[in-house]
JSON list of C-alpha atoms (C1' of nucleotides) in Angstrom, two decimals:
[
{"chain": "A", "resi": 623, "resn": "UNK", "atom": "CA", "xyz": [133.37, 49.64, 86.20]},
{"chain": "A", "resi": 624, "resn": "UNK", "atom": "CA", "xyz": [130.25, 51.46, 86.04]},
{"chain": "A", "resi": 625, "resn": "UNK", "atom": "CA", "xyz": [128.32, 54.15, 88.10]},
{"chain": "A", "resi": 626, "resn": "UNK", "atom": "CA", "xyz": [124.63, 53.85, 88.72]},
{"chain": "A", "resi": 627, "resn": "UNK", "atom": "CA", "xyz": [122.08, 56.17, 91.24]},
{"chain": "A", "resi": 628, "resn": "UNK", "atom": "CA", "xyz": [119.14, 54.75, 93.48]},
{"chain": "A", "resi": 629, "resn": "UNK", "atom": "CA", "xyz": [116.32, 56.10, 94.46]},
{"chain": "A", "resi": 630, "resn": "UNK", "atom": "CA", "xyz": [114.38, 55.38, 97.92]},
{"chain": "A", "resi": 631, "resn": "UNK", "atom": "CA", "xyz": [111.74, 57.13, 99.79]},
{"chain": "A", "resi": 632, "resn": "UNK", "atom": "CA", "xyz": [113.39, 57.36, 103.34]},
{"chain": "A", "resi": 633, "resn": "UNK", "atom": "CA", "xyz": [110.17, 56.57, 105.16]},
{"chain": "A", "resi": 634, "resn": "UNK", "atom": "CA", "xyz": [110.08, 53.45, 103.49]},
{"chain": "A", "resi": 635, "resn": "UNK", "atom": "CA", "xyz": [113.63, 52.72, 103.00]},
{"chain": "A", "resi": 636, "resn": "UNK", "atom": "CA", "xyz": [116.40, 54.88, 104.23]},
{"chain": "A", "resi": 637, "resn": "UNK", "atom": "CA", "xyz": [120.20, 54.83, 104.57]},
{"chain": "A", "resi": 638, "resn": "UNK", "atom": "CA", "xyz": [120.21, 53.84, 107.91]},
{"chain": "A", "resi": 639, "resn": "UNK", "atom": "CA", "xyz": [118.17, 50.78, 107.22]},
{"chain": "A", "resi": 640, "resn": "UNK", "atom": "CA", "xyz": [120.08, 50.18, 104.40]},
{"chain": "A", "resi": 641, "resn": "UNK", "atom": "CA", "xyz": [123.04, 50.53, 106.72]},
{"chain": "A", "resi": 642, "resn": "UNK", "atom": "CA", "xyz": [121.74, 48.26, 109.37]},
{"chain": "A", "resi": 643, "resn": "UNK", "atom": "CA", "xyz": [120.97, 45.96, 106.76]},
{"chain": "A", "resi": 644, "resn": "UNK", "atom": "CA", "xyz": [124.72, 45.54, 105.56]},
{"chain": "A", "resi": 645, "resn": "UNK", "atom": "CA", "xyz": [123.63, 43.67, 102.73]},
{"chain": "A", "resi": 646, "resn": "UNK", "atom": "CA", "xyz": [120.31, 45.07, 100.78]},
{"chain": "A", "resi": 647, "resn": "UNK", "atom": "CA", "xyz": [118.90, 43.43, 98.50]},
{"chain": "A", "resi": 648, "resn": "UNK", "atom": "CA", "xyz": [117.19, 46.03, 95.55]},
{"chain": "A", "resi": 649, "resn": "UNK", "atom": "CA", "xyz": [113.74, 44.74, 94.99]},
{"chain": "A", "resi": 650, "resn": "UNK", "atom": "CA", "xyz": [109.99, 46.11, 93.90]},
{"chain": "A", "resi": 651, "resn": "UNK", "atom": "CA", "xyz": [111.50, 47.47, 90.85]},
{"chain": "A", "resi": 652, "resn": "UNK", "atom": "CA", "xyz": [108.76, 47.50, 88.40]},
{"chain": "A", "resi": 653, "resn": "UNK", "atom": "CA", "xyz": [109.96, 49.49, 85.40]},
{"chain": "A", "resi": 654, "resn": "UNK", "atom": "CA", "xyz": [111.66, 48.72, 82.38]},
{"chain": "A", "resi": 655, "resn": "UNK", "atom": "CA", "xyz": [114.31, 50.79, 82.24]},
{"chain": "A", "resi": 656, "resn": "UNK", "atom": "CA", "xyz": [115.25, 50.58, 85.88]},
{"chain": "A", "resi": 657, "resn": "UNK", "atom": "CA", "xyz": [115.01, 46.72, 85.14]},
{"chain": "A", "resi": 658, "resn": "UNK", "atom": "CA", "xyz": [117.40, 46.90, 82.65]},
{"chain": "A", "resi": 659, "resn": "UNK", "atom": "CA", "xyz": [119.74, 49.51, 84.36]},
{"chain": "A", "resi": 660, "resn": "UNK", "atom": "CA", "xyz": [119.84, 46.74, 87.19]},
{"chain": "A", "resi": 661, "resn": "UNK", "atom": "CA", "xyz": [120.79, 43.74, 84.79]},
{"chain": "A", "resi": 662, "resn": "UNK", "atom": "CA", "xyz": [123.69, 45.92, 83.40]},
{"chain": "A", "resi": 663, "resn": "UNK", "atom": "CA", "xyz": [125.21, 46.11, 86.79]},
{"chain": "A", "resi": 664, "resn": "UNK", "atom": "CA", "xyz": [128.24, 44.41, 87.51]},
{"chain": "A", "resi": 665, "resn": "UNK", "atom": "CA", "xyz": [129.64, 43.03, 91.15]},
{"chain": "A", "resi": 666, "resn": "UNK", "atom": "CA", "xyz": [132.03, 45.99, 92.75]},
{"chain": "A", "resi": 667, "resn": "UNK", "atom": "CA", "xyz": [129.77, 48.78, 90.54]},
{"chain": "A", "resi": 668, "resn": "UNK", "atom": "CA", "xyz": [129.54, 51.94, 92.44]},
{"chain": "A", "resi": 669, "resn": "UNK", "atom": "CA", "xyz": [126.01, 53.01, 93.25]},
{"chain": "A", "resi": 670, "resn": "UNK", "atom": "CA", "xyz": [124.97, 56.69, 94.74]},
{"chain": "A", "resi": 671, "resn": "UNK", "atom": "CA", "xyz": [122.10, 56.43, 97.58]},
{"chain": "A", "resi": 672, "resn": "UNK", "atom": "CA", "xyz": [119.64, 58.86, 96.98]},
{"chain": "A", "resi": 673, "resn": "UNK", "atom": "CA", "xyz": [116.85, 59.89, 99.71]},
{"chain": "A", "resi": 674, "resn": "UNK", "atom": "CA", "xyz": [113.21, 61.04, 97.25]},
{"chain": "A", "resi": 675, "resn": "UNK", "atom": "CA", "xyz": [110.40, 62.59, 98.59]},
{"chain": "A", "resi": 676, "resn": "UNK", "atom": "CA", "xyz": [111.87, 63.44, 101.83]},
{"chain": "A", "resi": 677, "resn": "UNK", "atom": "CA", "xyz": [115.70, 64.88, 101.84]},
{"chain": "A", "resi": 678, "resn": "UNK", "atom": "CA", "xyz": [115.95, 65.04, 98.08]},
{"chain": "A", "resi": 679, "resn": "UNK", "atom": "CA", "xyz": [119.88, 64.39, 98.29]},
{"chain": "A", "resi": 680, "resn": "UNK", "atom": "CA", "xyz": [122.52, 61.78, 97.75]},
{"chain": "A", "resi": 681, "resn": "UNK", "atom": "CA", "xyz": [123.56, 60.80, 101.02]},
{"chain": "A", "resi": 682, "resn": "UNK", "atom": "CA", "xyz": [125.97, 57.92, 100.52]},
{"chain": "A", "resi": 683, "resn": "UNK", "atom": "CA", "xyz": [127.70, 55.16, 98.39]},
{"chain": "A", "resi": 684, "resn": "UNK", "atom": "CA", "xyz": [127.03, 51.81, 98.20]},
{"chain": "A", "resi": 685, "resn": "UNK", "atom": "CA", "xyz": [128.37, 49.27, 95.72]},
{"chain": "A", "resi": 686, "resn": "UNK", "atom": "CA", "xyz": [127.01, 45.71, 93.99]},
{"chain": "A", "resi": 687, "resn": "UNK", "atom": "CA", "xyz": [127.51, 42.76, 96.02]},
{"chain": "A", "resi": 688, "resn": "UNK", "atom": "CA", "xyz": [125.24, 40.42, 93.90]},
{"chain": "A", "resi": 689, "resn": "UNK", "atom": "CA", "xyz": [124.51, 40.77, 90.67]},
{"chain": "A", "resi": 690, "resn": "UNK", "atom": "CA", "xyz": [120.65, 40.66, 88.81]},
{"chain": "A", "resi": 691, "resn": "UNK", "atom": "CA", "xyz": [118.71, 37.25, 89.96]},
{"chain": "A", "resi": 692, "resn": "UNK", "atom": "CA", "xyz": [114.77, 37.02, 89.64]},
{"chain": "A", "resi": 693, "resn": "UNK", "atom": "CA", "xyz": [113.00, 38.97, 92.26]},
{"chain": "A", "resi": 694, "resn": "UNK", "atom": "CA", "xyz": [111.76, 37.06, 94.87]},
{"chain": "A", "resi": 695, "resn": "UNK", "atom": "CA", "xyz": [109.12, 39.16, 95.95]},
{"chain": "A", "resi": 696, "resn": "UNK", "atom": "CA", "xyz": [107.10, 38.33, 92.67]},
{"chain": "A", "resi": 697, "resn": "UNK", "atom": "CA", "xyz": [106.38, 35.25, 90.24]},
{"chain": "A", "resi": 698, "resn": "UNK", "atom": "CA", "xyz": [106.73, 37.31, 87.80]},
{"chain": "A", "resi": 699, "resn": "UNK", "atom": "CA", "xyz": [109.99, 36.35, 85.86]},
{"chain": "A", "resi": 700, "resn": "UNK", "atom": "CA", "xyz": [110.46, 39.91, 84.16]},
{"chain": "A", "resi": 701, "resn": "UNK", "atom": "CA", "xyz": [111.57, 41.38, 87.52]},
{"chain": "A", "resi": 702, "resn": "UNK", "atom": "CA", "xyz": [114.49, 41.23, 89.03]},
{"chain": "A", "resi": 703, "resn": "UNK", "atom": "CA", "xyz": [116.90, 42.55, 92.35]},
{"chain": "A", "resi": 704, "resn": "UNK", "atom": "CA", "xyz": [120.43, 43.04, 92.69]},
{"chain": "A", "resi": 705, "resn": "UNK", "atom": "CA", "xyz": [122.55, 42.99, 96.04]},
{"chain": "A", "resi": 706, "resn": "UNK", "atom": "CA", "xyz": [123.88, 46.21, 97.59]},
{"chain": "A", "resi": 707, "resn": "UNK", "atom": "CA", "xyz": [126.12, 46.62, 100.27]},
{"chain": "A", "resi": 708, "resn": "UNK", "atom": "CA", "xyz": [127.13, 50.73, 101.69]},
{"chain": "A", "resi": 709, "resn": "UNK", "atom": "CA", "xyz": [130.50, 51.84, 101.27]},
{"chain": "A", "resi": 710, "resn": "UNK", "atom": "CA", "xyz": [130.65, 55.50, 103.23]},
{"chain": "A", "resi": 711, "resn": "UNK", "atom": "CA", "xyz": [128.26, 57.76, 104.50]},
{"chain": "A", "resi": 712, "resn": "UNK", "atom": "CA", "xyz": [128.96, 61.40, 102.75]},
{"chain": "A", "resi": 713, "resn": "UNK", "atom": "CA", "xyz": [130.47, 63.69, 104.98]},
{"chain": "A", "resi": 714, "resn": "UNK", "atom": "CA", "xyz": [128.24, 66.49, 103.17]},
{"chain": "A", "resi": 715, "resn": "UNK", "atom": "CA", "xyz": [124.95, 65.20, 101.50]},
{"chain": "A", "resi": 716, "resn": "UNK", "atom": "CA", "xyz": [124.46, 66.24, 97.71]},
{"chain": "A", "resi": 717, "resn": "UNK", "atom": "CA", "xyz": [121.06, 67.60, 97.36]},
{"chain": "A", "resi": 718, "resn": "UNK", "atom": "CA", "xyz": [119.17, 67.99, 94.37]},
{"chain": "A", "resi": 719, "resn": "UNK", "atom": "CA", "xyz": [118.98, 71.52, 94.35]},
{"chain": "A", "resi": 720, "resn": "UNK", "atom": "CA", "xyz": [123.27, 71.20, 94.14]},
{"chain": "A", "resi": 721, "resn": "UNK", "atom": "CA", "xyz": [123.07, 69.05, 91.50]},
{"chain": "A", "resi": 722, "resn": "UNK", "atom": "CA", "xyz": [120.23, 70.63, 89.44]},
{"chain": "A", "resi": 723, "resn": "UNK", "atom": "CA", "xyz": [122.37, 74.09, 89.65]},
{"chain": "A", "resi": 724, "resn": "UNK", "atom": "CA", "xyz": [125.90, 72.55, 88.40]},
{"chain": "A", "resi": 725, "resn": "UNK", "atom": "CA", "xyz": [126.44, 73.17, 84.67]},
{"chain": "A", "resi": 726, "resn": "UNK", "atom": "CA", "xyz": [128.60, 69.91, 84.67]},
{"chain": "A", "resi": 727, "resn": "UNK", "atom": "CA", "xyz": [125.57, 68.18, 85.45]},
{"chain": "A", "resi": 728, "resn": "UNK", "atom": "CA", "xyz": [123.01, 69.15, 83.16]},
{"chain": "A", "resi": 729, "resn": "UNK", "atom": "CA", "xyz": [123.02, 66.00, 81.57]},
{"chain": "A", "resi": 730, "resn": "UNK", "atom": "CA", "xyz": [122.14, 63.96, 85.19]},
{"chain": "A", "resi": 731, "resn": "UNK", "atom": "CA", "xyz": [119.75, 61.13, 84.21]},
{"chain": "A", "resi": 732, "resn": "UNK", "atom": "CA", "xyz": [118.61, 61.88, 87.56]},
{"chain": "A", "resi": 733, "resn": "UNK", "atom": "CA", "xyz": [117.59, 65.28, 87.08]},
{"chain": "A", "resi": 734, "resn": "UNK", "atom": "CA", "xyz": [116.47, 64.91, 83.12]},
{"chain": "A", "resi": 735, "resn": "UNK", "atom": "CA", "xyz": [114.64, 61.81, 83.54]},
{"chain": "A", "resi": 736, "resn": "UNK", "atom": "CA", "xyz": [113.25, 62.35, 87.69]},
{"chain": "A", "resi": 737, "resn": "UNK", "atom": "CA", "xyz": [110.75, 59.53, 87.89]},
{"chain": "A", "resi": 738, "resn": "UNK", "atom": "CA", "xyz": [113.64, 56.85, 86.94]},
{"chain": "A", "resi": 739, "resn": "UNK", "atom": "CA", "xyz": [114.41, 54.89, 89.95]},
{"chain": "A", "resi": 740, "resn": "UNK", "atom": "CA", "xyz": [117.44, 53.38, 89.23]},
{"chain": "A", "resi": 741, "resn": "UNK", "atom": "CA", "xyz": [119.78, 55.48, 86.31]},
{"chain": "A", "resi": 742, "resn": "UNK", "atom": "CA", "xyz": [123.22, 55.37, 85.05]},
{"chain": "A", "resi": 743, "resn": "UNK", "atom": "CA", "xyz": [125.46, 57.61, 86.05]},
{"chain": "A", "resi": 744, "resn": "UNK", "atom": "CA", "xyz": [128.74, 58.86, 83.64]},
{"chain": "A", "resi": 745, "resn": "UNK", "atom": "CA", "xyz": [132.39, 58.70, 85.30]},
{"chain": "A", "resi": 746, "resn": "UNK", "atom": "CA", "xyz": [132.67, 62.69, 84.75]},
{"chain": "A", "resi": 747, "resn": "UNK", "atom": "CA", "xyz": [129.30, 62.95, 86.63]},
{"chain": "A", "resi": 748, "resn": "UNK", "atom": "CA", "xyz": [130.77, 60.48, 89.76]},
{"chain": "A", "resi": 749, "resn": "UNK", "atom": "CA", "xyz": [133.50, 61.72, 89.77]},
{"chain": "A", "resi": 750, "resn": "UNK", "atom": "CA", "xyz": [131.68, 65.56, 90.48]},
{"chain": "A", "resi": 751, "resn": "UNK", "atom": "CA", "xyz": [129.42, 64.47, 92.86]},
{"chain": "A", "resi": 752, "resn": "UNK", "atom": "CA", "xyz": [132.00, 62.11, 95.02]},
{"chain": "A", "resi": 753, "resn": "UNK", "atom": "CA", "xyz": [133.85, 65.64, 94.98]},
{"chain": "A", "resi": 754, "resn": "UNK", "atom": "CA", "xyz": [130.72, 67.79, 96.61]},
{"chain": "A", "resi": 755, "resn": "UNK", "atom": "CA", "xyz": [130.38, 65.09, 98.97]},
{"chain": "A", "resi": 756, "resn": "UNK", "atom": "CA", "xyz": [133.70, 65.41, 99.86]},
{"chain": "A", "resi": 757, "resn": "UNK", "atom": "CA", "xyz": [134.42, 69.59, 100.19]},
{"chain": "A", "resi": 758, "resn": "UNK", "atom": "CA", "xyz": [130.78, 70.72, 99.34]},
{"chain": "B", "resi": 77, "resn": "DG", "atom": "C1'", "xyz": [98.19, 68.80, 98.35]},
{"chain": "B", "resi": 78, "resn": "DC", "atom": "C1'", "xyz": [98.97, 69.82, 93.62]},
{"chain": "B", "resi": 79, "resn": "DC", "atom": "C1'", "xyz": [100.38, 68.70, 89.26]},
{"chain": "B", "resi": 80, "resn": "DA", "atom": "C1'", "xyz": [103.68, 67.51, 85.43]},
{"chain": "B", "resi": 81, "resn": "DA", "atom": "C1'", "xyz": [105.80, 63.69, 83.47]},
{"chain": "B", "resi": 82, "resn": "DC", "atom": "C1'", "xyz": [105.52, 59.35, 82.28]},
{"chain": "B", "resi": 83, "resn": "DG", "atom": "C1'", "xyz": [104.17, 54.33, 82.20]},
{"chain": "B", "resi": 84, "resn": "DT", "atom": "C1'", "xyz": [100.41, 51.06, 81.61]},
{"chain": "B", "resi": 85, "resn": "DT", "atom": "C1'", "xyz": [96.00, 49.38, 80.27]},
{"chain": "B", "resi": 86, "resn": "DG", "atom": "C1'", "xyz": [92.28, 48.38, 77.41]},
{"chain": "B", "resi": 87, "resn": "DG", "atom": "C1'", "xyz": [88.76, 49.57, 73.89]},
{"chain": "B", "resi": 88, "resn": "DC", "atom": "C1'", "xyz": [88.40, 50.11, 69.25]},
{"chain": "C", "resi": 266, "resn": "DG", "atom": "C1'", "xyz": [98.59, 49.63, 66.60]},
{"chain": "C", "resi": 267, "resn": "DC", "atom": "C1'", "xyz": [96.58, 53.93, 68.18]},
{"chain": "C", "resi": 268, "resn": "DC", "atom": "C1'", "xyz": [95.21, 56.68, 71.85]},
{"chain": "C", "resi": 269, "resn": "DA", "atom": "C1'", "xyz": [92.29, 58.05, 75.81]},
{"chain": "C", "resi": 270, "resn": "DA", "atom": "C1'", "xyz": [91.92, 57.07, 80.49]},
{"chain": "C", "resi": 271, "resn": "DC", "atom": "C1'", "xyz": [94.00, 56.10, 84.44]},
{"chain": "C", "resi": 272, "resn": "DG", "atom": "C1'", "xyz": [97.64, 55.25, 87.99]},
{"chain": "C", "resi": 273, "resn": "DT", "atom": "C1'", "xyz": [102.14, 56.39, 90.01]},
{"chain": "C", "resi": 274, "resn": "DT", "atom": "C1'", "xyz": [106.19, 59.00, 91.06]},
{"chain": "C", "resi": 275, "resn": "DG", "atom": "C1'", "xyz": [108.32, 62.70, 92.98]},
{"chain": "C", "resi": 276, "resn": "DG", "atom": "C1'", "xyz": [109.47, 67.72, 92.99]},
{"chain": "C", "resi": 277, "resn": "DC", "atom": "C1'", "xyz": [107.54, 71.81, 94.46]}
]
DNA sequence: GCCAACGTTGGC
DNA sequence: GCCAACGTTGGC
C-alpha cells in the first residue's frame, strides 16, 4: 500500500465535483514525474485531495479505483490517467501553512517540490496528516 | 499581479 | 548536448 497527494485548482476541479463525480478519472497530467508517480499507483492506494491556488489545503481522501491506462484526452501514448474514487471528507482541512510549519513534515514532496502535481507521500507523513484532519 | 521554480523547446 | 528563451504552475 502506498500514499500519494493530488493537486487541483478548485475552480477547475474541486472536491465537490470530484465528489459528485464518484468515480474521477485523473487526466491532463503532462509531466514526467507526475506521470510516473501515477503508473506506480496501485488499486486501493490512498490518495490526499489537495485544493491549489484557491484553499491551499488537503481537504479529503480518495483512493485508486483503476489503475494507469493511456489518457484518453490525448493521442499521445506517453500520457496516462488513473481512476479515483473519495473516501471521507476531512472533518478539519489541512492547509499548507499546517503542513509547511510541522517539523515532521519537512521532508513533504508537496511542500519541497510545490509545482509537482501528483507526489508520493511516506506512511509517517499519512499517517500525520490523517491525524490533523482528524483533531487539528 | 508578481515572481521564483522548474519544465520544455529550439538554435547552435 | 548545451543553454538561452520562453511558458506554466502555484504560493504569496
Amino acid at each position: 500500500m502506498n500514499y500519494w497527494l493530488v493537486k487541483s485548482e478548485p475552480s477547475a476541479y474541486s472536491w465537490d465535483d470530484f465528489v459528485k463525480q464518484g468515480v474521477g478519472v485523473w487526466d491532463g497530467v503532462r509531466n514526467y514525474q507526475a506521470r510516473n508517480n501515477m503508473q506506480a499507483m496501485k488499486v486501493g492506494d490512498l490518495v490526499f485531495f489537495y485544493h491549489s491556488n484557491e484553499g491551499l489545503e488537503v481537504v479529503g481522501l480518495a483512493k485508486v479505483v483503476k489503475e494507469a491506462y493511456q489518457d484518453p484526452t490525448t493521442e499521445d501514448t506517453r500520457w496516462v490517467v488513473v481512476e479515483m474514487t473519495a473516501v471521507e471528507k476531512f472533518p478539519k482541512t489541512v492547509t499548507l501553512k499546517q503542513m509547511k510549519a510541522d517539523e515532521r513534515l519537512s521532508d513533504l514532496a508537496l511542500v519541497r517540490q510545490s509545482r509537482l502535481s501528483v507526489t508520493p507521500v511516506k506512511p509517517e507523513e499519512f499517517d500525520i496528516i490523517i491525524g490533523l484532519a482528524h483533531e487539528g
